[in-house]
Tab-separated table of C-alpha atoms in Angstrom:
chain	number	residue	atom	x	y	z
A	24	MET	CA	-0.059	0.002	-0.067
A	25	LYS	CA	2.823	2.261	0.925
A	26	LYS	CA	4.618	1.449	-2.455
A	27	ILE	CA	1.325	2.342	-4.238
A	28	ALA	CA	1.176	5.668	-2.451
A	29	ILE	CA	4.744	6.485	-3.428
A	30	VAL	CA	4.230	5.574	-7.056
A	31	PHE	CA	0.930	7.709	-7.104
A	32	VAL	CA	2.904	10.607	-5.768
A	33	VAL	CA	5.711	10.298	-8.153
A	34	PHE	CA	3.055	10.016	-11.013
A	35	ILE	CA	1.435	13.124	-9.702
A	36	ALA	CA	4.663	14.913	-9.624
A	37	ILE	CA	5.655	13.874	-13.020
A	38	ALA	CA	2.143	14.813	-14.397
A	39	THR	CA	2.572	18.120	-12.696
A	40	ILE	CA	6.019	18.866	-14.203
A	41	ILE	CA	4.732	17.874	-17.700
A	42	VAL	CA	1.669	20.048	-17.492
A	43	SER	CA	3.643	22.967	-16.136
A	44	LYS	CA	6.140	22.381	-18.815
A	45	ASN	CA	3.571	22.398	-21.476
A	46	LEU	CA	1.894	25.465	-20.051
A	47	TYR	CA	5.247	27.111	-20.041
A	48	ASP	CA	5.993	26.320	-23.466
A	49	GLN	CA	2.557	27.435	-24.598
A	50	LYS	CA	3.105	30.719	-22.708
A	51	LEU	CA	6.441	31.165	-24.438
A	52	LYS	CA	5.032	30.481	-27.758
A	53	ALA	CA	2.203	32.887	-27.170
A	54	THR	CA	4.588	35.466	-25.923
A	55	ALA	CA	6.800	34.938	-28.975
A	56	THR	CA	3.691	35.038	-31.312
A	57	GLU	CA	2.606	38.352	-29.756
A	58	ALA	CA	6.122	39.829	-29.993
A	59	LYS	CA	6.457	38.701	-33.674
A	60	GLN	CA	2.999	40.156	-34.361
A	61	LEU	CA	3.938	43.435	-32.519
A	62	MET	CA	7.231	43.623	-34.452
A	63	GLN	CA	5.318	43.087	-37.706
A	64	GLU	CA	2.747	45.845	-36.839
A	65	ASN	CA	5.528	48.141	-35.987
A	66	ILE	CA	7.219	47.484	-39.271
A	67	GLU	CA	4.048	47.947	-41.150
A	68	GLN	CA	3.299	51.186	-39.299
A	69	GLU	CA	6.888	52.450	-40.101
A	70	ILE	CA	6.348	51.490	-43.780
A	71	GLN	CA	3.038	53.295	-43.770
A	72	SER	CA	4.576	56.386	-42.064
A	73	GLU	CA	7.358	56.357	-44.583
A	74	LYS	CA	4.914	56.129	-47.437
A	75	GLU	CA	2.619	59.004	-46.134
A	76	GLU	CA	5.695	61.213	-45.646
A	77	ALA	CA	6.986	60.441	-49.160
A	78	GLN	CA	3.366	61.222	-50.413
A	79	LYS	CA	3.251	64.612	-48.632
A	80	GLU	CA	6.807	65.491	-49.925
A	81	ARG	CA	5.806	64.625	-53.495
A	82	LEU	CA	2.444	66.477	-53.109
A	83	ARG	CA	4.539	69.575	-51.752
A	84	LEU	CA	6.788	69.505	-54.690
A	85	ILE	CA	4.207	68.847	-57.231
A	86	THR	CA	2.255	71.972	-56.140
A	87	GLU	CA	5.146	74.339	-56.064
A	88	ASN	CA	4.175	76.275	-59.002
A	89	MET	CA	0.724	77.075	-57.624
A	90	ASP	CA	-0.369	80.329	-55.614
A	91	ASP	CA	-0.574	79.515	-51.746
A	92	ALA	CA	-4.369	79.583	-51.941
A	93	VAL	CA	-4.405	76.871	-54.579
A	94	ALA	CA	-1.679	74.894	-53.110
A	95	GLU	CA	-3.384	74.752	-49.614
A	96	LEU	CA	-6.669	73.860	-51.236
A	97	VAL	CA	-5.114	70.928	-53.149
A	98	ILE	CA	-3.006	69.612	-50.259
A	99	GLY	CA	-5.920	69.790	-47.735
A	100	ALA	CA	-8.310	68.114	-50.174
A	101	VAL	CA	-5.795	65.261	-50.925
A	102	GLY	CA	-5.131	64.875	-47.278
A	103	ASN	CA	-8.866	64.310	-46.493
A	104	ASN	CA	-9.302	62.158	-49.682
A	105	GLU	CA	-11.701	64.796	-51.047
A	106	GLU	CA	-12.229	65.332	-54.949
A	107	ILE	CA	-11.084	68.775	-56.017
A	108	LYS	CA	-13.614	70.136	-58.639
A	109	ILE	CA	-12.382	72.429	-61.440
A	110	VAL	CA	-14.780	74.198	-63.583
A	111	ILE	CA	-13.512	75.813	-66.772
A	112	THR	CA	-15.930	78.298	-68.325
A	113	GLY	CA	-15.677	80.420	-71.521
A	114	SER	CA	-16.273	80.507	-75.165
A	115	SER	CA	-16.432	77.716	-77.950
A	116	VAL	CA	-12.740	77.347	-77.915
A	117	LEU	CA	-13.143	75.170	-74.721
A	118	GLU	CA	-15.233	72.536	-76.835
A	119	ALA	CA	-13.701	69.311	-78.118
A	120	THR	CA	-14.562	68.046	-81.596
A	121	ALA	CA	-14.370	64.772	-83.217
A	122	GLU	CA	-11.090	65.685	-84.960
A	123	MET	CA	-9.467	67.501	-81.909
A	124	ASP	CA	-9.171	67.415	-78.294
A	125	SER	CA	-9.638	70.682	-76.585
A	126	TRP	CA	-7.158	71.970	-74.105
A	127	PRO	CA	-9.297	71.006	-71.013
A	128	ASP	CA	-9.271	67.566	-72.174
A	129	ILE	CA	-5.580	67.322	-72.487
A	130	PHE	CA	-5.198	69.095	-69.140
A	131	MET	CA	-7.517	66.549	-67.354
A	132	GLU	CA	-5.534	63.686	-68.723
A	133	ARG	CA	-2.252	65.173	-67.425
A	134	LEU	CA	-3.845	65.775	-63.965
A	135	ASP	CA	-4.749	61.914	-63.769
A	136	GLU	CA	-1.263	61.056	-64.857
A	137	ALA	CA	0.257	63.268	-62.072
A	138	TYR	CA	-2.048	62.880	-59.266
A	139	GLY	CA	-3.771	59.607	-59.931
A	140	HIS	CA	-7.465	59.135	-61.101
A	141	GLY	CA	-10.105	60.736	-59.037
A	142	VAL	CA	-8.200	63.471	-57.269
A	143	PHE	CA	-9.405	66.203	-59.733
A	144	SER	CA	-12.409	66.329	-61.746
A	145	VAL	CA	-12.636	68.934	-64.569
A	146	GLU	CA	-15.790	70.129	-66.174
A	147	VAL	CA	-16.264	72.597	-68.898
A	148	VAL	CA	-19.139	75.039	-69.163
A	149	SER	CA	-18.981	76.610	-72.599
A	150	TYR	CA	-21.233	79.589	-73.738
A	151	GLY	CA	-20.377	79.043	-77.323
A	152	ASP	CA	-20.587	82.303	-79.315
A	153	LYS	CA	-22.556	84.244	-76.763
A	154	GLY	CA	-21.611	87.698	-75.513
A	155	SER	CA	-20.832	88.414	-71.966
A	156	TYR	CA	-24.055	90.514	-71.677
A	157	GLU	CA	-26.160	87.685	-73.045
A	158	VAL	CA	-24.773	85.236	-70.717
A	159	LEU	CA	-25.292	87.438	-67.685
A	160	HIS	CA	-28.833	88.272	-68.825
A	161	GLU	CA	-29.646	84.579	-69.131
A	162	LYS	CA	-28.175	84.064	-65.754
A	163	GLY	CA	-25.690	81.487	-67.343
A	164	TYR	CA	-23.713	81.562	-63.959
A	165	HIS	CA	-26.128	79.143	-62.572
A	166	LEU	CA	-24.647	76.485	-64.897
A	167	VAL	CA	-21.242	76.975	-62.929
A	168	VAL	CA	-23.103	77.218	-59.505
A	169	GLU	CA	-24.614	74.026	-59.780
A	170	LYS	CA	-21.320	72.250	-60.357
A	171	SER	CA	-20.172	73.422	-56.899
A	172	PRO	CA	-16.614	74.045	-58.064
A	173	ASP	CA	-13.519	74.518	-55.799
A	174	ILE	CA	-11.639	76.318	-58.424
A	175	LEU	CA	-13.023	78.336	-61.339
A	176	VAL	CA	-11.012	78.912	-64.458
A	177	ILE	CA	-12.860	81.701	-66.398
A	178	GLU	CA	-12.098	83.022	-69.907
A	179	PRO	CA	-13.946	86.062	-70.312
A	180	LEU	CA	-15.705	86.297	-73.673
A	181	LEU	CA	-13.451	88.886	-75.022
A	182	LEU	CA	-13.590	87.658	-78.601
A	183	ASN	CA	-17.287	87.185	-78.570
A	184	ASP	CA	-17.668	90.822	-77.191
A	185	ASN	CA	-15.052	92.284	-79.629
A	186	GLY	CA	-16.708	94.974	-81.723
A	187	ILE	CA	-19.992	94.672	-79.799
A	188	THR	CA	-19.435	95.376	-76.212
A	189	ARG	CA	-17.077	98.029	-74.701
A	190	ILE	CA	-14.281	96.368	-72.442
A	191	GLU	CA	-15.405	98.316	-69.448
A	192	ASP	CA	-18.805	96.681	-69.698
A	193	THR	CA	-17.123	93.113	-70.325
A	194	LEU	CA	-15.280	93.643	-67.213
A	195	LYS	CA	-18.400	94.626	-65.255
A	196	HIS	CA	-20.132	91.428	-66.576
A	197	LEU	CA	-17.069	89.490	-65.496
A	198	ASP	CA	-17.290	90.848	-61.838
A	199	ARG	CA	-21.063	90.183	-61.763
A	200	PHE	CA	-20.729	86.724	-62.894
A	201	ILE	CA	-17.863	85.884	-60.417
A	202	ASP	CA	-19.969	87.633	-57.549
A	203	GLU	CA	-23.012	85.529	-58.383
A	204	VAL	CA	-20.856	82.295	-58.086
A	205	ARG	CA	-19.221	83.516	-54.956
A	206	GLU	CA	-22.622	84.282	-53.574
A	207	VAL	CA	-23.153	80.553	-53.124
A	208	HIS	CA	-19.469	79.245	-53.075
A	209	ASN	CA	-17.732	81.986	-51.075
A	210	ASP	CA	-14.503	80.083	-50.823
A	211	ILE	CA	-13.982	79.268	-54.417
A	212	VAL	CA	-10.742	80.111	-56.160
A	213	VAL	CA	-11.125	82.259	-59.187
A	214	ILE	CA	-8.501	82.130	-61.972
A	215	VAL	CA	-8.976	84.474	-64.793
A	216	GLN	CA	-7.287	83.891	-68.264
A	217	PRO	CA	-7.659	85.599	-71.772
A	218	PRO	CA	-8.552	83.654	-74.814
A	219	GLN	CA	-5.992	82.656	-77.268
A	220	PRO	CA	-3.812	85.402	-78.790
A	221	ILE	CA	-4.295	86.256	-82.618
A	222	PHE	CA	-1.785	87.609	-85.135
A	223	GLN	CA	-1.511	91.501	-85.013
A	224	PRO	CA	-4.584	92.174	-82.983
A	225	SER	CA	-5.787	95.809	-82.657
A	226	TYR	CA	-8.626	96.533	-80.160
A	227	TYR	CA	-8.401	92.913	-78.919
A	228	LEU	CA	-5.045	93.680	-77.446
A	229	THR	CA	-6.541	96.604	-75.611
A	230	GLN	CA	-9.184	94.200	-74.318
A	231	VAL	CA	-6.655	91.916	-72.976
A	232	THR	CA	-4.284	94.436	-71.493
A	233	LYS	CA	-7.273	95.802	-69.428
A	234	LEU	CA	-8.464	92.487	-68.468
A	235	GLU	CA	-5.013	91.706	-66.965
A	236	GLU	CA	-5.011	95.059	-65.179
A	237	HIS	CA	-8.577	94.541	-63.857
A	238	SER	CA	-7.967	91.088	-62.706
A	239	LEU	CA	-4.922	91.861	-60.631
A	240	ALA	CA	-6.759	94.949	-59.214
A	241	LYS	CA	-9.581	92.674	-58.114
A	242	GLY	CA	-7.389	90.089	-56.608
A	243	TYR	CA	-8.288	87.354	-59.069
A	244	LEU	CA	-5.530	84.969	-60.032
A	245	TYR	CA	-4.420	85.555	-63.590
A	246	PHE	CA	-3.100	83.068	-66.304
A	247	ASP	CA	-0.977	85.076	-68.748
A	248	HIS	CA	-0.548	82.040	-71.016
A	249	TRP	CA	0.253	84.328	-74.079
A	250	ASP	CA	3.839	84.155	-73.027
A	251	MET	CA	3.718	80.547	-74.142
A	252	TRP	CA	2.576	81.503	-77.802
A	253	PRO	CA	4.650	83.063	-80.453
A	254	SER	CA	4.619	86.686	-80.572
A	255	ILE	CA	1.499	88.449	-81.787
A	256	GLU	CA	3.702	90.077	-84.199
A	257	ASP	CA	5.261	86.821	-85.391
A	258	GLU	CA	3.383	85.024	-88.236
A	259	ALA	CA	4.410	81.857	-86.780
A	260	LEU	CA	1.425	82.364	-84.429
A	261	ASN	CA	-0.811	81.450	-87.214
A	262	GLU	CA	0.428	77.911	-87.213
A	263	TYR	CA	-1.458	77.571	-83.870
A	264	ILE	CA	-4.685	79.200	-84.832
A	265	LEU	CA	-7.270	77.960	-87.280
A	266	ASP	CA	-8.024	80.197	-90.163
A	267	ASP	CA	-11.081	81.863	-88.599
A	268	GLN	CA	-8.316	83.481	-86.148
A	269	ARG	CA	-10.866	82.731	-83.305
A	270	THR	CA	-9.986	78.959	-82.459
A	271	PRO	CA	-6.778	77.304	-81.690
A	272	ASN	CA	-5.925	74.338	-83.779
A	273	GLU	CA	-4.490	71.017	-82.293
A	274	ASP	CA	-1.088	72.508	-81.676
A	275	GLY	CA	-2.540	75.601	-80.169
A	276	HIS	CA	-4.729	73.452	-77.613
A	277	HIS	CA	-1.574	71.492	-76.619
A	278	LEU	CA	0.406	74.732	-76.147
A	279	TRP	CA	-2.418	76.196	-74.020
A	280	ALA	CA	-2.759	72.889	-72.033
A	281	ASN	CA	0.903	72.896	-71.403
A	282	PHE	CA	0.844	76.347	-69.584
A	283	VAL	CA	-2.167	75.411	-67.412
A	284	SER	CA	-0.756	71.975	-66.684
A	285	HIS	CA	2.643	73.605	-65.625
A	286	TYR	CA	0.743	75.574	-63.106
A	287	PHE	CA	-0.831	72.561	-61.536
A	288	ILE	CA	2.020	70.065	-62.033
A	289	SER	CA	5.589	71.344	-61.271
A	290	GLU	CA	7.219	68.030	-62.227
């Protein structure tokens, strides 16, 4: 009986040691697994942090050509995963044809290539051959308002108004148009740009000069893209304009898109 008791005690002791060893091994294994998982999470967090910093730096570099207000808008929207809506409005020169992309189409493609699809949306509101008074009288600004743009790129209808409306009135119509849009979207960024240049303009040059002076005085951002084209006194300019002198050809649209793209994409 005594031997049985001793054997039983020894058995219990051995069993206890084995169970304790198994529990200890399991605890070590669990600890090692947790440590490995924690290390993996830390590595992933570091990688993600490095990616985010790299993205921020690239975004800072790619927006270097922008004015501060535009850069802040773009960086803030990208950081919040919000789409940036650009509306480009003006005359029929904004319209693509079956034979030719317009400069806004080319510009949109370049934005997607540089920032990725879905960061920007670009919509065009064309008033065709209408003059500035007609657009204002018809409350054409509602077509822009309903699109809720963050950035408005507006080409005042200078060529459509040429010989019909005084530049002083065209500028008043421009201000009224912008005021109506800002009445609904008061934080919108407004960028004004002239239509394309033409060879040896007369009164049209006066219109464009006064447009730039007025835009800067009003605090609008101004795209002076004429510097990208051949001189208005150089017949080479006609190589970028259709025979009607009112519409860019394919090369002209690409040249115009180059200027606008360079502002939004500094790479």
